[in-house]
Short mmCIF file of C-alpha atoms and ligand atoms in Angstrom, two decimals:
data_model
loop_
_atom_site.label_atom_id
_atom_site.label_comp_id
_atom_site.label_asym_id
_atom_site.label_seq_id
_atom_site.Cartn_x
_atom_site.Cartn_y
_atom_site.Cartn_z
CA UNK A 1 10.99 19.70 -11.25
CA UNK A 2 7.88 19.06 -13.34
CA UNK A 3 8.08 18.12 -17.22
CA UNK A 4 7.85 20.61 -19.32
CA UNK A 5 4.96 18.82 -21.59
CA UNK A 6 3.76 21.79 -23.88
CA UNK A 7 7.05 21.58 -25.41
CA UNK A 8 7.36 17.81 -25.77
CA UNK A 9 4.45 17.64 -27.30
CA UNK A 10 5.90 20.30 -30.13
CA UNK A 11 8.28 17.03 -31.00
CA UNK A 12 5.58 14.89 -31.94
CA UNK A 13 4.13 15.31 -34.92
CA UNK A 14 1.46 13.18 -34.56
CA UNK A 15 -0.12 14.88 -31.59
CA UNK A 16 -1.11 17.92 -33.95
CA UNK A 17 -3.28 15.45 -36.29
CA UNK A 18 -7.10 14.52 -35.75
CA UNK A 19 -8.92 11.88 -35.95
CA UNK A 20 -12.89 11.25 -36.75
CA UNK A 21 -12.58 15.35 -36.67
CA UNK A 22 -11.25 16.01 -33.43
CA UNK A 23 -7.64 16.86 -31.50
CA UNK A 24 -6.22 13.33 -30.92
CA UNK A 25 -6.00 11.91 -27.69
CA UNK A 26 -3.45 9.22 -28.16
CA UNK A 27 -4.13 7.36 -24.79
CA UNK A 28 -3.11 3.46 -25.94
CA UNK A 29 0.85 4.27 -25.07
CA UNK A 30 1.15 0.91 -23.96
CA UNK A 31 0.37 -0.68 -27.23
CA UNK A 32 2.97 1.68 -28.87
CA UNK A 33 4.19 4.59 -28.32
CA UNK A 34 4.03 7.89 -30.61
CA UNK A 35 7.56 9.10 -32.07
CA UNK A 36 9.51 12.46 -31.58
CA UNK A 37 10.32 14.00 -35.00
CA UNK A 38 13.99 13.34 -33.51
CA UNK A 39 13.16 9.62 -34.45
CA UNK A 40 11.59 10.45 -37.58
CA UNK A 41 14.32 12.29 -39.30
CA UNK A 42 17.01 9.71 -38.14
CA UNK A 43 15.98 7.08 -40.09
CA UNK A 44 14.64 9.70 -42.90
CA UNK A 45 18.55 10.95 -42.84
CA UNK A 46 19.77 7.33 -42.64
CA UNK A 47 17.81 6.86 -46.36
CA UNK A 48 18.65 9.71 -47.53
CA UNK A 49 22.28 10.33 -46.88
CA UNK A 50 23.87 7.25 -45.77
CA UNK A 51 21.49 4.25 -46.68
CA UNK A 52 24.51 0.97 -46.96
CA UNK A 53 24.41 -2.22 -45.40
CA UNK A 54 26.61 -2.93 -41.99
CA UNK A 55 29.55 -4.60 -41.03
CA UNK A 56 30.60 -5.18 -44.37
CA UNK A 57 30.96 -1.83 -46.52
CA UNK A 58 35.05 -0.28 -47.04
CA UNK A 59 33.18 2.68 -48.25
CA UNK A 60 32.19 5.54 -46.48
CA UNK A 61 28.66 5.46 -46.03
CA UNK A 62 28.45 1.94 -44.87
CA UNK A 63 31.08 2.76 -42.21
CA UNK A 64 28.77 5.37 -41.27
CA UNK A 65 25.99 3.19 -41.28
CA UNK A 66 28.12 0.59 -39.34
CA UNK A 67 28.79 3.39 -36.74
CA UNK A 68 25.48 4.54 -36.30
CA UNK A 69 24.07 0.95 -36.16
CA UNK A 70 26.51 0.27 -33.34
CA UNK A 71 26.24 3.75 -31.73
CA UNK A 72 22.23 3.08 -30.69
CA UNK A 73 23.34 -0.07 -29.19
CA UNK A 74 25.71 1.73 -26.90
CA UNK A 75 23.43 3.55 -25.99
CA UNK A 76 20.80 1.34 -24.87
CA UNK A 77 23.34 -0.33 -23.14
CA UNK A 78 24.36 2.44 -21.14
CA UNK A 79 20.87 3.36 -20.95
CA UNK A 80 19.64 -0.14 -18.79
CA UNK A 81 23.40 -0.13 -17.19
CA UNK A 82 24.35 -3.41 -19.35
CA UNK A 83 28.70 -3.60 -19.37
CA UNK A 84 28.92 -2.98 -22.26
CA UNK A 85 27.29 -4.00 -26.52
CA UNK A 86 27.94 -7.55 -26.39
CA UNK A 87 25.13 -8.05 -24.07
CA UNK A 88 22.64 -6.35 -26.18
CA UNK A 89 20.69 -8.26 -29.03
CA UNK A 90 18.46 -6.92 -31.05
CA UNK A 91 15.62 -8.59 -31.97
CA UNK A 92 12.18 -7.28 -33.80
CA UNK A 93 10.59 -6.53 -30.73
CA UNK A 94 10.30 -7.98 -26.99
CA UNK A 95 8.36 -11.19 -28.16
CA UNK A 96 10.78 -12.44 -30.29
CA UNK A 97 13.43 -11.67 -27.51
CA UNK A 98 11.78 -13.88 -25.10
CA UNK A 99 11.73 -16.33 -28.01
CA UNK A 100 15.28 -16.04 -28.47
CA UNK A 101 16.05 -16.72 -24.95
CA UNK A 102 13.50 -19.92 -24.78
CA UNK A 103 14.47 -21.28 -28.14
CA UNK A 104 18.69 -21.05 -27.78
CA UNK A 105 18.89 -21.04 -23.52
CA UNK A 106 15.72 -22.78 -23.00
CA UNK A 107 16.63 -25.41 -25.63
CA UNK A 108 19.70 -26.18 -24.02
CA UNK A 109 18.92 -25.89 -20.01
CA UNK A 110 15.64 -26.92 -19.95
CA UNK A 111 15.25 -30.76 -19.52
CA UNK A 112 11.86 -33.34 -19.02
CA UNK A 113 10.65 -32.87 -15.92
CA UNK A 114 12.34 -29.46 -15.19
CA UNK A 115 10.11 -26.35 -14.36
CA UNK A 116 9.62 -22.93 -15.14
CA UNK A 117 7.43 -20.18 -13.14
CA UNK A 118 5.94 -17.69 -14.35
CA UNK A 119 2.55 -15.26 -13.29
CA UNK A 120 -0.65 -15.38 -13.85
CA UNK A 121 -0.53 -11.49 -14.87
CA UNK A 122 1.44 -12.53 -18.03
CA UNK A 123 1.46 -11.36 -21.53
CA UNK A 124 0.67 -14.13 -23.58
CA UNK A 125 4.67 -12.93 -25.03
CA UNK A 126 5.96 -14.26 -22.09
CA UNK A 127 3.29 -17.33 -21.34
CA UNK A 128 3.14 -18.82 -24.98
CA UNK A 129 7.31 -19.66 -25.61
CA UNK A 130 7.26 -21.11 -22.05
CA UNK A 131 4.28 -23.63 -23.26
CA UNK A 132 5.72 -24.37 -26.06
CA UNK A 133 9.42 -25.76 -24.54
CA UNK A 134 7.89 -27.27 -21.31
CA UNK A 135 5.48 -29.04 -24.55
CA UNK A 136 8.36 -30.09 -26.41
CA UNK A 137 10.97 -31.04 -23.24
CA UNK A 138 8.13 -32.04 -21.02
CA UNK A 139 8.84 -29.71 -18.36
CA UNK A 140 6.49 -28.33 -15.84
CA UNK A 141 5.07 -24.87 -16.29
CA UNK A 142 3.43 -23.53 -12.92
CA UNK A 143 2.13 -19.97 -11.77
CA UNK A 144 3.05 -17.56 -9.40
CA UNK A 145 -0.71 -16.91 -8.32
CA UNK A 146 -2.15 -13.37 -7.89
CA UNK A 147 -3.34 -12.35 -4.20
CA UNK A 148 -6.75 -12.23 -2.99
CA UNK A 149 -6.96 -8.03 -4.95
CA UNK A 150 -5.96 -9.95 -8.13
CA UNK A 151 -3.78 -6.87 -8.39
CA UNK A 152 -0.17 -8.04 -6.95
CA UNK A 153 2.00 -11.11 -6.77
CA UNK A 154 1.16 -13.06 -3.76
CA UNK A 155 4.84 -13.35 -2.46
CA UNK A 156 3.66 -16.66 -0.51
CA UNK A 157 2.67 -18.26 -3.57
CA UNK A 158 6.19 -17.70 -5.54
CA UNK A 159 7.95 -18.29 -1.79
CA UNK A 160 5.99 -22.21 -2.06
CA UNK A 161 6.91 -22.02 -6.20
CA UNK A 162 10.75 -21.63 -5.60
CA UNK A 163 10.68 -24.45 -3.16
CA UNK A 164 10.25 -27.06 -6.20
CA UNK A 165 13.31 -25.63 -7.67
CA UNK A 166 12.39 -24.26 -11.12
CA UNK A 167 15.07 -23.81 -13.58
CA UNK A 168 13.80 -20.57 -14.65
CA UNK A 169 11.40 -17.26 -13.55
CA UNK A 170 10.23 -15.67 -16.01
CA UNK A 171 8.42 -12.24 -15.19
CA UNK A 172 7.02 -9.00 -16.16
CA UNK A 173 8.25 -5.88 -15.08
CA UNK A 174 4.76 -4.01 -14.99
CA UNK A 175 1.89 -5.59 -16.23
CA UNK A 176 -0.10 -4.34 -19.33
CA UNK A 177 -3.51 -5.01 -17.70
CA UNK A 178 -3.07 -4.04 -14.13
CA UNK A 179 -0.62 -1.58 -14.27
CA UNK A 180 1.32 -3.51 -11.25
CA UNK A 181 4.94 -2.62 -11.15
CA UNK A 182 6.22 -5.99 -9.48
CA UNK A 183 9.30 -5.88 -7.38
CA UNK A 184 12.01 -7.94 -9.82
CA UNK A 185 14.70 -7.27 -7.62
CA UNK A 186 13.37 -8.87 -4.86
CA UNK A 187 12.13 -11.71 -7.05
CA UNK A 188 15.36 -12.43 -8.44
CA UNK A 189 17.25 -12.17 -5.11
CA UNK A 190 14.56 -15.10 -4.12
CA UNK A 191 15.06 -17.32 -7.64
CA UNK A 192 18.72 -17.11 -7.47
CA UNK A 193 18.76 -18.55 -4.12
CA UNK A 194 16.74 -21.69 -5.22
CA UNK A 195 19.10 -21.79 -8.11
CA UNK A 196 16.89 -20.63 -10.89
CA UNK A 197 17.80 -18.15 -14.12
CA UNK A 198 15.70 -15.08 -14.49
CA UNK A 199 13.91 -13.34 -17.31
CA UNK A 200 12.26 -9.84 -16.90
CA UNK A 201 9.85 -8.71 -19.34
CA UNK A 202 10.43 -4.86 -19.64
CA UNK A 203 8.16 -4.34 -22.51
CA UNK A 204 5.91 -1.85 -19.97
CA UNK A 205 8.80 -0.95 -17.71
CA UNK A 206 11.89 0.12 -20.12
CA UNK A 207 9.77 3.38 -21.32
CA UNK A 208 8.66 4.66 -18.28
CA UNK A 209 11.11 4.34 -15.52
CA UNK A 210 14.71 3.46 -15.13
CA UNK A 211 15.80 0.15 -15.87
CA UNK A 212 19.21 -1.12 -14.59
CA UNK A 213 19.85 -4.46 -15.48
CA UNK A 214 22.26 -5.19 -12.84
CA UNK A 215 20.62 -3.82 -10.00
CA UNK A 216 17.83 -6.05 -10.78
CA UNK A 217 20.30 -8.49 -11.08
CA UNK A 218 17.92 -9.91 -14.44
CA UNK A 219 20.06 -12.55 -16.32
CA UNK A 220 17.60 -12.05 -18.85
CA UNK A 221 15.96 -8.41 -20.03
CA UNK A 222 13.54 -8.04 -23.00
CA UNK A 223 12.24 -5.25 -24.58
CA UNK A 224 10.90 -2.95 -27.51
CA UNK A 225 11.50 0.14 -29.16
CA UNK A 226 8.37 0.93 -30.42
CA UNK A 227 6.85 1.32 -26.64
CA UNK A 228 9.72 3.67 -26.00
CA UNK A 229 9.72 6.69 -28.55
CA UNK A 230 11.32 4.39 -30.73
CA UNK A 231 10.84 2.36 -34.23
CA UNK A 232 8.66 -0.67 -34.97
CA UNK A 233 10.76 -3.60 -35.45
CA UNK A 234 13.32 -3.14 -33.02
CA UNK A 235 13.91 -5.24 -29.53
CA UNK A 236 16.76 -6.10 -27.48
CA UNK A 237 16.70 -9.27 -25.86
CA UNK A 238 19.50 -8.48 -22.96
CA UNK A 239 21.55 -11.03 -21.09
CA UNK A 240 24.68 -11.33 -19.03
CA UNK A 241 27.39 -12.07 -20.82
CA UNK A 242 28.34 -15.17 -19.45
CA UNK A 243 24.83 -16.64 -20.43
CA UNK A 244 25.11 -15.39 -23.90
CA UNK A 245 28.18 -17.25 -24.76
CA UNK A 246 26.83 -20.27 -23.88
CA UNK A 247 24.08 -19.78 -26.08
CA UNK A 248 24.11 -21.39 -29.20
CA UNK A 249 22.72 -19.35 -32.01
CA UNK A 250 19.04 -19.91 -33.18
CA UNK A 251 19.42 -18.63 -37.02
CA UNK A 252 22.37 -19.49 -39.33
CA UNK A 253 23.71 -16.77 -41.97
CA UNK A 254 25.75 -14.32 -43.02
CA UNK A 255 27.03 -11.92 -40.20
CA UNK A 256 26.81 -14.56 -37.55
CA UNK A 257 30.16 -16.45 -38.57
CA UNK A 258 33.66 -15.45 -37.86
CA UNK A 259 34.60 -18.44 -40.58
CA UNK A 260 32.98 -21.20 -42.59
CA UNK A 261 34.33 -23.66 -44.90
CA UNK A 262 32.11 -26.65 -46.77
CA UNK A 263 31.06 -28.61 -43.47
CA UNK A 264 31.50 -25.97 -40.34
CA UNK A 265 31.69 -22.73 -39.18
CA UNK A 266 32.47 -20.95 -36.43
CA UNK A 267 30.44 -18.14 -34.50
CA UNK A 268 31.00 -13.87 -34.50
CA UNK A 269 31.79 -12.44 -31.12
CA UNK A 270 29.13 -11.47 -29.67
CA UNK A 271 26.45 -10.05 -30.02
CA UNK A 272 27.06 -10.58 -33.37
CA UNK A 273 26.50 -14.23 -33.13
CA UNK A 274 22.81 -13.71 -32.77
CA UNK A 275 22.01 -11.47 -35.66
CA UNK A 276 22.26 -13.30 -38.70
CA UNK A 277 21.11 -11.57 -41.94
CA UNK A 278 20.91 -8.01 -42.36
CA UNK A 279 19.63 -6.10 -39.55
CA UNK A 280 16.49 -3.62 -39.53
CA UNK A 281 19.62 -1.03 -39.68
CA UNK A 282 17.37 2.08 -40.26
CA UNK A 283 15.17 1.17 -37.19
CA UNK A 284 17.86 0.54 -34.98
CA UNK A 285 19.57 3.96 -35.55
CA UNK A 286 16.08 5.34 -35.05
CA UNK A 287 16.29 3.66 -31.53
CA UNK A 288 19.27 6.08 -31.00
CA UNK A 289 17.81 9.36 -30.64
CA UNK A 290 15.22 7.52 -28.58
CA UNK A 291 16.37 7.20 -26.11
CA UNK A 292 18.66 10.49 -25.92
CA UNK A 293 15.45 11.95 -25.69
CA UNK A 294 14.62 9.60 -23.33
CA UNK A 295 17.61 10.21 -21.54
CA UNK A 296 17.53 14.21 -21.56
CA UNK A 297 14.07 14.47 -20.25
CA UNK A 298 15.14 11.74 -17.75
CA UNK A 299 13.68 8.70 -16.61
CA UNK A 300 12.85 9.70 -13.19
CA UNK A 301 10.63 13.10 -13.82
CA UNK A 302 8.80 10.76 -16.68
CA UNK A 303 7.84 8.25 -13.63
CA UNK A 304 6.89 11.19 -11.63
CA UNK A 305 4.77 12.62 -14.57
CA UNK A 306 3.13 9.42 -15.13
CA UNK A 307 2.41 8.82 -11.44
CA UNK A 308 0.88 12.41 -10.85
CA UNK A 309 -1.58 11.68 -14.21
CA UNK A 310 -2.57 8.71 -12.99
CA UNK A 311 -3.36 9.80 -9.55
CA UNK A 312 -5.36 11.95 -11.60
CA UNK A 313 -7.16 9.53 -13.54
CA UNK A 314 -8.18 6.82 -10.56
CA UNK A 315 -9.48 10.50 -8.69
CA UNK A 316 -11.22 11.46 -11.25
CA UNK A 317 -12.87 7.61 -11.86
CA UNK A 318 -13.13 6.68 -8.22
CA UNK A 319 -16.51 8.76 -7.71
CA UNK A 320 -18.37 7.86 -11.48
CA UNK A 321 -20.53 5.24 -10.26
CA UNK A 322 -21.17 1.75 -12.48
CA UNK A 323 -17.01 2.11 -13.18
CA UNK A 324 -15.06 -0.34 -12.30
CA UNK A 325 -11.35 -0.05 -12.44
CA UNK A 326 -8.83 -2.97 -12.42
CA UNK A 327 -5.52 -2.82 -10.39
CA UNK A 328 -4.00 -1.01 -7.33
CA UNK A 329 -5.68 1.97 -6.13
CA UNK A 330 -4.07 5.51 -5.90
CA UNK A 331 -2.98 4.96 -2.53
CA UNK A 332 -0.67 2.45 -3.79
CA UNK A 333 0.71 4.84 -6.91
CA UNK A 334 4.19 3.81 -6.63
CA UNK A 335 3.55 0.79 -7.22
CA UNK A 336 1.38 1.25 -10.04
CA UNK A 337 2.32 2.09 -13.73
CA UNK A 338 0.60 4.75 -15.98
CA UNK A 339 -1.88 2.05 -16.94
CA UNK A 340 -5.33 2.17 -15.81
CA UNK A 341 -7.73 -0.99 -17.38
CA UNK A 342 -11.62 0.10 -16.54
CA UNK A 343 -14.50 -1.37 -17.32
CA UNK A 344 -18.84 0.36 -17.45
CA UNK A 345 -21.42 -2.24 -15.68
CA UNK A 346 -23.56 -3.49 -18.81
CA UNK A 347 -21.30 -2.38 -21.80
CA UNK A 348 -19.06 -4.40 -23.61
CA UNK A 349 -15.16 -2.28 -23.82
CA UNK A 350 -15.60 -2.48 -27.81
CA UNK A 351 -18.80 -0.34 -27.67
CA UNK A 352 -16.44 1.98 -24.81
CA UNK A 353 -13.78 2.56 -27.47
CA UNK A 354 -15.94 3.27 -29.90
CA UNK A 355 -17.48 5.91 -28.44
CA UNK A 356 -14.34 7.01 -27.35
CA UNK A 357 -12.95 6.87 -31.02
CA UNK A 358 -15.63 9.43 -32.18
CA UNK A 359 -14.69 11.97 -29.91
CA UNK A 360 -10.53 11.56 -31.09
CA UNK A 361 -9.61 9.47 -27.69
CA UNK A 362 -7.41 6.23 -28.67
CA UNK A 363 -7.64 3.67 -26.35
CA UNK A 364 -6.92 0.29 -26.42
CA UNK A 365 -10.14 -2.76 -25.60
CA UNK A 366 -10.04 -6.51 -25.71
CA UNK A 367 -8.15 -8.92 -23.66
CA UNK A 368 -4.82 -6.80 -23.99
CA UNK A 369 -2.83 -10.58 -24.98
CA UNK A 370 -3.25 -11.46 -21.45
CA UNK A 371 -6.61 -13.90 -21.70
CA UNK A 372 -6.05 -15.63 -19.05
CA UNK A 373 -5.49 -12.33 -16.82
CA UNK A 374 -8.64 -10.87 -17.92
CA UNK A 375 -11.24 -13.97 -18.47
CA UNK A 376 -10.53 -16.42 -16.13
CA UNK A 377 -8.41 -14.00 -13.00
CA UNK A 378 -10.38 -10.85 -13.19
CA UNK A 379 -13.57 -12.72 -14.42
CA UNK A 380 -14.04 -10.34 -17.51
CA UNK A 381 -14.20 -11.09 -21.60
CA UNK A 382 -12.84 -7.59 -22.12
CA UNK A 383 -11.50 -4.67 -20.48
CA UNK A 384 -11.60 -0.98 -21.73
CA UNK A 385 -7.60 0.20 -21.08
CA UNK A 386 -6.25 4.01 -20.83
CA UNK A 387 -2.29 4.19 -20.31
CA UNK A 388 -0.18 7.50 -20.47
CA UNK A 389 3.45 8.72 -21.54
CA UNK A 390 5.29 11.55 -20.94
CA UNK A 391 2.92 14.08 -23.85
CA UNK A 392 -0.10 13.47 -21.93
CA UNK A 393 -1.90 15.99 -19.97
CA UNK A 394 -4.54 16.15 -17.51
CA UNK A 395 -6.74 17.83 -19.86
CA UNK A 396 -6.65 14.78 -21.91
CA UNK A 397 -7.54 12.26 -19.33
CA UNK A 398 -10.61 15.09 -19.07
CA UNK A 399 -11.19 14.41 -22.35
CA UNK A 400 -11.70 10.26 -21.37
CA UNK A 401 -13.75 10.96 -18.25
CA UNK A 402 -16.45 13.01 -20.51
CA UNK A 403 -15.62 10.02 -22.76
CA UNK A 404 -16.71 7.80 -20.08
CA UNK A 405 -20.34 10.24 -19.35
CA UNK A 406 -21.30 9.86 -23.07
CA UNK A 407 -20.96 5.79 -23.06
CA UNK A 408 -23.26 5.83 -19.98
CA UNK A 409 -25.49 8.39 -21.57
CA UNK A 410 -25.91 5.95 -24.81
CA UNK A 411 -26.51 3.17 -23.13
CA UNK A 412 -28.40 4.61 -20.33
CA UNK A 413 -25.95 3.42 -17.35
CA UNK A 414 -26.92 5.70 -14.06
N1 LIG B 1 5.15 -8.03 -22.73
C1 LIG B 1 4.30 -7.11 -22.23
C2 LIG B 1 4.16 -6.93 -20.76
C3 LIG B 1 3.55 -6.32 -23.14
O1 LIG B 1 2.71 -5.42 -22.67
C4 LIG B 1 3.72 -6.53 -24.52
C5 LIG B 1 2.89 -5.77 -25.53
C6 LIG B 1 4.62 -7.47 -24.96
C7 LIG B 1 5.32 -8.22 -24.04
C8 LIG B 1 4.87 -7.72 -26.42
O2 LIG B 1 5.50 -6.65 -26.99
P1 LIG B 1 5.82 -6.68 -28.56
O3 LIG B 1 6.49 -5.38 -28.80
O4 LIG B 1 6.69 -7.85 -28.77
O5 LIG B 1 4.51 -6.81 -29.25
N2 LIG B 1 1.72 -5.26 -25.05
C9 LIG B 1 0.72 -4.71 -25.76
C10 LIG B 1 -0.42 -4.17 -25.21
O6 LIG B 1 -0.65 -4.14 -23.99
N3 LIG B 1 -1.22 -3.70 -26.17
O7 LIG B 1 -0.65 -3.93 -27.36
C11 LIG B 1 0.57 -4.55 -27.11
#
């Protein structure tokens, strides 16, 4: 059964506004995501009814708070099929959870000499931390290379990788750029049998398709609210258990002890442990009705919407000649994400979005935090980038095709 996307679309508020005159087309979904009014009045009701810090109040309204605070995490839990709260941190957003995990784990397992692997088709979130600790423990950072379509993981290439034993793989789910949707499982069945640890980045995967932690089998899991219907400022940085109570804790403070006196302390349970100061508590029970809605629209006819628009898309830009578009073609659609990057022979992807931003079309252009992706794999300084959710319609990726006719009519492209 098909989504029913007239009526979604009535629960976003934002897809009624304009911009530069027109009906919005809100096609950057990968940068963020737009937000259900569900979302919107949680944390309006939080304010307004029941605003009180956590884990500390004997009054009402901060037990409320408390509740609600720990109620979202359940959920996400349940929602990526982690056991149970104590595996789920939140963080601001998916950087900072990959931070987390290379500045307390990687601190304490990664040694000179040691190496990590991660792609080529990384977000500079999950390149940069991984430079910075093989920098400051002098540990070996190498690449799983892309194949000869610069579109997929060549499987030979991470095969030769795991041979040198790294201590960690560190991966992303679906790639921003490409769209690819790379096969973690299988990549952390091969890891763990060379002995390594492995991180997933879900940023891209967590909002459109079902996530389960421990069918993937991920020791690590990172990811952001604000890509899925969610606040800003919310991320979970998931690991098994195990792993997490190894971890020492990267920032001191209140809510992170169980007790201190002059010289020591000792740590909270967890996930406690790893969430020192006061939490971004209205954000985080925004995350709640997230992903209940989410949940009730269901992860798998989401995937299938996605997949049908973007079939859509790569039809309707396979025939428009001087377009180039980056990533799998529709033949491969289930293994491709609801990302499409594109790119017109002769015209920079600023002067593409900015056409496209007069006629009320979002879409994202630049190196999408994955420079070495785009300038030195794929050969390009920029790339134009549409990428759907689950309120997009066909008529919209219309919208971007005409889009496309009036760039090449401005700058006179056949
Ligand atoms: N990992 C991937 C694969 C991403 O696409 C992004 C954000 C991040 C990590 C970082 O997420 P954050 O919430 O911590 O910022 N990607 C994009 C993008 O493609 N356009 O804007 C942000």
């Amino acid at each position: 059964m098909g989504i029913d996307v007239k009526r979604i679309r009535r629960d976003f508020p934002i897809l009624s506004a304009r911009m530069n005159g027109k009906p919005l087309v809100y096609l950057d979904n990968a940068a963020t995501s737009q937000k259900p009014r569900q979302v919107i009045e949680a944390i309006y009701k939080y304010y307004t009814q029941y605003n009180a810090n956590i884990h500390r109040g004997i009054y009402a309204i901060a037990e409320k708070a408390t509740q609600a605070y720990t109620d979202s995490k359940a959920k996400v839990a349940k929602h990526i099929n982690a056991s149970s709260i104590e595996e789920i941190v939140y963080t601001r957003n998916t950087t900072e959870a990959i931070n987390l995990a290379a500045l307390t784990w990687g601190e304490a397992n990664i040694k000179k000499g040691d190496r990590i692997l991660i792609s080529e088709m990384e977000h500079h979130s999950n390149m940069v931390p991984w430079q910075l600790l093989s920098m400051k423990k002098g540990a070996k950072l190498d690449y799983i290379k892309l194949d000869s379509s610069n579109s997929e993981l060549d499987m030979q290439s991470l095969g030769e990788q795991l041979e040198k034993k790294p201590k960690l793989v560190a991966i992303t789910h679906v790639s921003n750029v490409l769209g690819t949707i790379n096969d973690v499982k299988e990549i952390a069945k091969m890891a763990h049998k060379h002995g390594a640890k492995v991180l997933v980045d879900g940023a891209q995967s967590a909002p459109h398709m079902k996530v389960d932690v421990k069918d993937i089998d991920a020791d690590f899991f990172a990811l952001s609210a604000h890509k899925m219907l969610g606040p800003t400022g919310i991320g979970v940085l998931y690991a098994k258990r195990d792993i997490l109570e190894h971890m020492e804790p990267l920032i001191g403070g209140g809510d992170m002890i169980s007790t201190v006196d002059f010289y020591s302390c000792t740590w909270n349970s967890l996930p406690w442990k790893f969430e020192a100061g006061t939490s971004n508590i209205a954000d985080a029970i925004g995350f709640g009705p997230a992903i209940d809605y989410l949940d009730r629209v269901g992860m798998g006819s989401i995937r299938q919407h996605e997949e049908k628009l973007t079939k859509y898309a790569l039809e309707s830009l396979e025939d428009m000649k001087n377009v180039k578009v980056f990533g799998l073609g529709k033949e491969n659609l289930k293994k491709r994400g609801a990302v499409i990057s594109f790119g017109i022979k002769g015209v920079h992807a600023h002067d593409i979005a900015q056409v496209f931003d007069s006629e009320g079309i979002a879409i994202r252009a630049g190196h999408h935090c994955a420079m070495p992706l785009v300038t030195q794999r794929l050969g390009e300084s920029a790339l134009a980038r549409m990428s759907f959710y689950l309120y997009n319609e066909e008529k919209e990726v219309d919208k971007a095709v005409q889009a496309i006719e009036k760039v090449k009519k401005i700058f006179r492209i056949d």
